[in-house]
PDB file of C-alpha atoms in Angstrom:
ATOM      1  CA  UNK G   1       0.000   0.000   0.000  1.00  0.00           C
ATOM      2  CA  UNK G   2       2.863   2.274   0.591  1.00  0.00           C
ATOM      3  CA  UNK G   3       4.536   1.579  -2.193  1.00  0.00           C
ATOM      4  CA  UNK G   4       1.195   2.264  -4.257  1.00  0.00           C
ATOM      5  CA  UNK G   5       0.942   5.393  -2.728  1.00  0.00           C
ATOM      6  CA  UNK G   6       4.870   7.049  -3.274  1.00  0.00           C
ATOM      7  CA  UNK G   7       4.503   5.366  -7.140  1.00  0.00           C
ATOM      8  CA  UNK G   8       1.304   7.612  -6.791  1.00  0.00           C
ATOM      9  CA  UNK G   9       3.087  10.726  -5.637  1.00  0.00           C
ATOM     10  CA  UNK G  10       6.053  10.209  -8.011  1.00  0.00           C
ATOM     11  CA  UNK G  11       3.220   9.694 -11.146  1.00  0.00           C
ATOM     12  CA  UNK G  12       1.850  12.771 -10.151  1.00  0.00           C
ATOM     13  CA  UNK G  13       5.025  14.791  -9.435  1.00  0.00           C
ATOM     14  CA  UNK G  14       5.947  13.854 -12.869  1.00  0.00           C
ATOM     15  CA  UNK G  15       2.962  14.936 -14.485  1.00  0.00           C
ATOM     16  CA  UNK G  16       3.387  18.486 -12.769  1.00  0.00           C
ATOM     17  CA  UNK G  17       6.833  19.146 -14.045  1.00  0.00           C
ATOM     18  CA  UNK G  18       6.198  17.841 -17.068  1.00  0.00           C
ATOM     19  CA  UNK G  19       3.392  19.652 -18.007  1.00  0.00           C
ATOM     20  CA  UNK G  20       5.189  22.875 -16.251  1.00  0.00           C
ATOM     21  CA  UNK G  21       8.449  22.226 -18.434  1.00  0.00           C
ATOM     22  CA  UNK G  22       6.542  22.298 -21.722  1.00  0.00           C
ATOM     23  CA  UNK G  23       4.098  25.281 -20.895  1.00  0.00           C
ATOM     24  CA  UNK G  24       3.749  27.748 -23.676  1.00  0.00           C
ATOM     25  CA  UNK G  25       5.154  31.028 -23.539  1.00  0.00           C
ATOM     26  CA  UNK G  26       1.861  33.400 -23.483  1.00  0.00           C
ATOM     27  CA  UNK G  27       3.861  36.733 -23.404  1.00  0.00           C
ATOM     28  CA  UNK G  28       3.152  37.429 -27.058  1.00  0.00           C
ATOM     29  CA  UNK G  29      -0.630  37.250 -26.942  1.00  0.00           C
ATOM     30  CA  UNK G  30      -0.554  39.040 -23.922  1.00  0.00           C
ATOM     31  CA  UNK G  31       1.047  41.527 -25.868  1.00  0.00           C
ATOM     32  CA  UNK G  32      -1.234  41.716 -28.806  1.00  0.00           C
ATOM     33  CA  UNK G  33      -4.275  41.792 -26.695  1.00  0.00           C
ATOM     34  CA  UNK G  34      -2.379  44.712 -24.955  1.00  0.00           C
ATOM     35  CA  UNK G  35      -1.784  46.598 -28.107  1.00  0.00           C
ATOM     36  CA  UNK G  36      -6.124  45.254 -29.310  1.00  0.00           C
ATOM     37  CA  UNK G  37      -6.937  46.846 -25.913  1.00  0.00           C
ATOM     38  CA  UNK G  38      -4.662  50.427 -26.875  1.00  0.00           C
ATOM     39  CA  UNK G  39      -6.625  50.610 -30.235  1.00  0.00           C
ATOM     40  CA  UNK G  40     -10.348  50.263 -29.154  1.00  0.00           C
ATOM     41  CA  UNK G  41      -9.798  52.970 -26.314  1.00  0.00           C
ATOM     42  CA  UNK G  42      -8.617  55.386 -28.972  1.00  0.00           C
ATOM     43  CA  UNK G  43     -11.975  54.364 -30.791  1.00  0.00           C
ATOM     44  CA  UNK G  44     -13.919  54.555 -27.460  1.00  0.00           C
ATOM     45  CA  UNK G  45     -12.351  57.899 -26.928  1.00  0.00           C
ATOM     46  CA  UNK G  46     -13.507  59.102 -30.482  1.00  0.00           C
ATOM     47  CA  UNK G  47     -16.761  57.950 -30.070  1.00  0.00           C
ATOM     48  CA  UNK G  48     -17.440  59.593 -27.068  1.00  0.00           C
ATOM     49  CA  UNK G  49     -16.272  62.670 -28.684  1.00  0.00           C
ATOM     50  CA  UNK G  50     -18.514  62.394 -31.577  1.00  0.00           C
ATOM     51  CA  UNK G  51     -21.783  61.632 -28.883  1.00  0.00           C
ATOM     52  CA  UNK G  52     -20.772  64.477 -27.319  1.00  0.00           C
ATOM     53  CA  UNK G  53     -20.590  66.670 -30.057  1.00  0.00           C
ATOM     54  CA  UNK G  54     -23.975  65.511 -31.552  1.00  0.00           C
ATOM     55  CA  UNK G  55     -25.191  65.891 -28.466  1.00  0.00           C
ATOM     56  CA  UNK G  56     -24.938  69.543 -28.071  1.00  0.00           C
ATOM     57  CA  UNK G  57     -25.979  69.920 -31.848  1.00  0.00           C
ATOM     58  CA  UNK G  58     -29.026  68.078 -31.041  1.00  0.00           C
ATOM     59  CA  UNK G  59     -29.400  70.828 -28.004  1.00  0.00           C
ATOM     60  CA  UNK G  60     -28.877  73.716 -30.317  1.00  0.00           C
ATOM     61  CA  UNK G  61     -31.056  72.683 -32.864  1.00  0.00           C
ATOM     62  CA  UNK G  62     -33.598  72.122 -30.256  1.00  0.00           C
ATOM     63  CA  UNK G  63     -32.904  75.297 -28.432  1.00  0.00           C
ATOM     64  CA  UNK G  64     -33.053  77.235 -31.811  1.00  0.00           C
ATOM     65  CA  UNK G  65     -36.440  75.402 -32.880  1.00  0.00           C
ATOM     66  CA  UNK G  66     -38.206  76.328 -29.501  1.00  0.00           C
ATOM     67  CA  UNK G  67     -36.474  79.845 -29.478  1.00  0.00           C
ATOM     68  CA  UNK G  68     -38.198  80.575 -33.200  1.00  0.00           C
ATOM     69  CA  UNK G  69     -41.441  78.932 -31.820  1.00  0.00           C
ATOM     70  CA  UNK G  70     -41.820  81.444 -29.342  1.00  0.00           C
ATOM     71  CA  UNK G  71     -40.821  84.052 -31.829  1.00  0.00           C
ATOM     72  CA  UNK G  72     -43.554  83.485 -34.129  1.00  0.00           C
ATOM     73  CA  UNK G  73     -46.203  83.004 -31.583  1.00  0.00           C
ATOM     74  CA  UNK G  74     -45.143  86.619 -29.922  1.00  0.00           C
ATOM     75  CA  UNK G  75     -46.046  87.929 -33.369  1.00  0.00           C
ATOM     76  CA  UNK G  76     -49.435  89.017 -34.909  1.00  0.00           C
ATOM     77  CA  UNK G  77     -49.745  86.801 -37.901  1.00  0.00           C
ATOM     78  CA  UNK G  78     -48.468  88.138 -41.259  1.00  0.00           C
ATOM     79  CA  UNK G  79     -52.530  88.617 -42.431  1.00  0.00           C
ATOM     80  CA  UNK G  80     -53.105  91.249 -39.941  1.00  0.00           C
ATOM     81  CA  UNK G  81     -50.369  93.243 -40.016  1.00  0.00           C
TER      82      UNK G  81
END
């Protein structure tokens, strides 16, 4: 039973380094995800610009619709003038 149990341990050792020994160097997807990661925060950063920047056109158009709204209904209509 011993014995089963250190060929166990030795099996398993083995295994370990083994599988340690041939692991696969991972440094060059990290860096390509790195430099993926770089690039679509630029694009993030541009497309909150642009949201932005419609944004406040949408407020200007808005604020110059309402602004000739109220314009027009302070008048007398053209008929009656």
């Amino acid at each position: 039973m011993k014995r089963k149990a250190c060929l166990f341990l030795v099996f398993l050792s083995f295994l370990t380094a083994s599988g340690c020994a041939t692991g696969r160097n991972y440094q060059t997807d990290i860096d390509a995800l790195n430099a993926k990661l770089a690039a679509l925060q630029g694009q993030l950063s541009t497309k909150d610009e642009e949201v932005t920047r419609l944004q406040n056109q949408l407020k200007e158009a808005t604020a110059a619709g309402s602004h000739a709204s109220s314009k027009h209904a302070s008048e007398p209509p053209s008929d009656l003038k």
